Amino acid sequence: LANGLTSRTTLFYRYSERSNPIAQYGLAITGNRMYDPTGYFELPNGDVLPFDTPGNIVRYRFPGQTNVQTLRIFQQFEYEVMDDLTLFGEFTTQRGSTKTLGFNNQPRFANRFLFEEESSDQTRTQYNRGYNDHIQNGINVYADYQRSFGAHGLNLMAGYNWETRENEGFSVNRRH
């Protein structure tokens, strides 16, 4: 840009989608016996229900979703004023959002130990959705002074930092 002035720019972008299954994973290790049923059970009224195994819980309960999107820009300037004095300026801005979607459905299962319908409360079925948006800015300004005096040296660094972050979001929950 100019004599003694250098500039660096870094751009970072992230987008991720994640599924959040609802299950009782501990039962996959401690709760199952070799002879536990894993398929379906027919009730006396003719209803066919899956057994409450960890695999069936994952299959029949709706997984939630989380989506994250982030954009960050980092700009750094370095200016060598003299051989022993360098000034630095840095600016960072980041904008991101997180969207969540969740279900807590209450499917009917057959108890794999008692061979009867497991009690479930259909009124506990829930749906929720959330959104969070954030903007973050930061500025750093600092100077580095280095001077040698024969076998001795002096190194001083001083600076200023300013940061701000704003969050805005909402969450909605609905029960059956």
C-alpha positions as semicolon CSV with decimal commas, in nm:
position;residue;x (nm);y (nm);z (nm)
1;L;0,000;0,000;0,000
2;A;0,275;0,245;0,099
3;N;0,637;0,229;0,206
4;G;0,655;0,032;0,532
5;L;0,280;-0,047;0,533
6;T;0,154;-0,403;0,494
7;S;-0,200;-0,536;0,506
8;R;-0,347;-0,885;0,561
9;T;-0,707;-0,992;0,522
10;T;-0,859;-1,319;0,641
11;L;-1,209;-1,429;0,547
12;F;-1,375;-1,718;0,733
13;Y;-1,713;-1,872;0,646
14;R;-1,884;-2,162;0,819
15;Y;-2,212;-2,334;0,753
16;S;-2,316;-2,647;0,937
17;E;-2,628;-2,856;0,968
18;R;-2,662;-3,095;1,258
19;S;-2,930;-3,349;1,342
20;N;-2,997;-3,401;1,713
21;P;-3,159;-3,741;1,767
22;I;-3,348;-3,803;2,089
23;A;-3,268;-4,138;2,243
24;Q;-3,162;-4,323;2,554
25;Y;-2,812;-4,420;2,440
26;G;-2,707;-4,553;2,779
27;L;-2,961;-4,832;2,741
28;A;-2,778;-4,954;2,431
29;I;-2,491;-5,053;2,662
30;T;-2,647;-5,124;3,000
31;G;-3,016;-5,185;2,939
32;N;-3,028;-5,454;2,673
33;R;-2,990;-5,821;2,733
34;M;-2,907;-6,067;2,455
35;Y;-3,261;-6,202;2,450
36;D;-3,451;-5,869;2,455
37;P;-3,695;-5,836;2,165
38;T;-3,603;-5,575;1,905
39;G;-3,896;-5,581;1,662
40;Y;-4,268;-5,527;1,716
41;F;-4,537;-5,649;1,953
42;E;-4,906;-5,696;1,876
43;L;-5,143;-5,585;2,150
44;P;-5,468;-5,778;2,220
45;N;-5,665;-5,502;2,040
46;G;-5,461;-5,561;1,721
47;D;-5,236;-5,252;1,746
48;V;-4,877;-5,330;1,648
49;L;-4,617;-5,130;1,840
50;P;-4,237;-5,124;1,821
51;F;-4,049;-5,231;2,133
52;D;-3,881;-4,952;2,331
53;T;-3,525;-5,038;2,227
54;P;-3,266;-4,761;2,180
55;G;-3,268;-4,821;1,804
56;N;-3,647;-4,790;1,781
57;I;-3,646;-4,477;1,996
58;V;-3,406;-4,314;1,748
59;R;-3,619;-4,433;1,453
60;Y;-3,958;-4,315;1,583
61;R;-3,875;-3,992;1,767
62;F;-3,815;-3,696;1,536
63;P;-3,462;-3,555;1,559
64;G;-3,413;-3,184;1,608
65;Q;-3,210;-2,973;1,367
66;T;-2,947;-2,705;1,432
67;N;-2,810;-2,485;1,152
68;V;-2,519;-2,248;1,217
69;Q;-2,389;-1,986;0,975
70;T;-2,093;-1,758;1,051
71;L;-1,898;-1,502;0,847
72;R;-1,586;-1,341;0,995
73;I;-1,356;-1,083;0,836
74;F;-1,021;-0,999;0,995
75;Q;-0,812;-0,708;0,867
76;Q;-0,465;-0,627;0,997
77;F;-0,238;-0,333;0,913
78;E;0,128;-0,313;1,009
79;Y;0,325;0,009;0,966
80;E;0,696;0,029;1,034
81;V;0,745;0,393;1,137
82;M;1,118;0,353;1,216
83;D;1,357;0,061;1,246
84;D;1,261;0,011;1,610
85;L;0,893;0,123;1,614
86;T;0,605;-0,065;1,451
87;L;0,236;0,027;1,472
88;F;-0,039;-0,233;1,435
89;G;-0,409;-0,197;1,369
90;E;-0,656;-0,485;1,359
91;F;-1,026;-0,496;1,289
92;T;-1,251;-0,802;1,323
93;T;-1,618;-0,823;1,239
94;Q;-1,830;-1,134;1,267
95;R;-2,192;-1,201;1,191
96;G;-2,359;-1,529;1,268
97;S;-2,692;-1,696;1,309
98;T;-2,815;-2,016;1,468
99;K;-3,148;-2,175;1,382
100;T;-3,292;-2,459;1,589
101;L;-3,590;-2,678;1,526
102;G;-3,701;-2,943;1,772
103;F;-3,972;-3,198;1,815
104;N;-4,059;-3,397;2,122
105;N;-4,313;-3,638;1,985
106;Q;-4,437;-3,914;2,212
107;P;-4,468;-4,228;1,997
108;R;-4,633;-4,537;2,139
109;F;-4,399;-4,824;2,229
110;A;-4,433;-5,175;2,370
111;N;-4,233;-5,241;2,685
112;R;-3,971;-5,502;2,596
113;F;-3,966;-5,645;2,951
114;L;-4,340;-5,659;3,028
115;F;-4,478;-5,719;2,674
116;E;-4,746;-5,454;2,713
117;E;-4,797;-5,098;2,596
118;E;-4,563;-4,855;2,764
119;S;-4,746;-4,561;2,915
120;S;-4,692;-4,244;2,714
121;D;-4,851;-3,905;2,754
122;Q;-4,949;-3,775;2,410
123;T;-5,007;-3,428;2,561
124;R;-4,629;-3,402;2,620
125;T;-4,571;-3,373;2,246
126;Q;-4,386;-3,047;2,177
127;Y;-4,258;-2,844;1,887
128;N;-4,003;-2,566;1,930
129;R;-3,817;-2,332;1,702
130;G;-3,548;-2,078;1,779
131;Y;-3,332;-1,823;1,607
132;N;-3,032;-1,627;1,733
133;D;-2,842;-1,361;1,540
134;H;-2,521;-1,198;1,660
135;I;-2,285;-0,927;1,542
136;Q;-1,941;-0,895;1,698
137;N;-1,682;-0,624;1,628
138;G;-1,334;-0,572;1,767
139;I;-1,057;-0,320;1,719
140;N;-0,698;-0,353;1,840
141;V;-0,440;-0,077;1,806
142;Y;-0,094;-0,128;1,951
143;A;0,269;-0,028;1,912
144;D;0,586;-0,232;1,949
145;Y;0,914;-0,057;2,032
146;Q;1,244;-0,252;2,033
147;R;1,582;-0,093;2,096
148;S;1,923;-0,245;2,164
149;F;2,190;-0,080;2,380
150;G;2,502;-0,292;2,334
151;A;2,442;-0,613;2,531
152;H;2,108;-0,483;2,664
153;G;1,771;-0,449;2,501
154;L;1,446;-0,269;2,562
155;N;1,116;-0,400;2,435
156;L;0,791;-0,210;2,502
157;M;0,443;-0,290;2,378
158;A;0,132;-0,084;2,449
159;G;-0,210;-0,095;2,298
160;Y;-0,584;-0,052;2,315
161;N;-0,863;-0,306;2,265
162;W;-1,234;-0,241;2,206
163;E;-1,498;-0,510;2,151
164;T;-1,873;-0,522;2,123
165;R;-2,122;-0,800;2,071
166;E;-2,494;-0,775;2,005
167;N;-2,729;-1,072;2,029
168;E;-3,089;-1,094;1,923
169;G;-3,299;-1,404;1,926
170;F;-3,629;-1,569;1,996
171;S;-3,761;-1,908;2,087
172;V;-4,111;-2,047;2,041
173;N;-4,246;-2,358;2,206
174;R;-4,581;-2,525;2,150
175;R;-4,722;-2,820;2,335
176;H;-4,979;-3,058;2,192
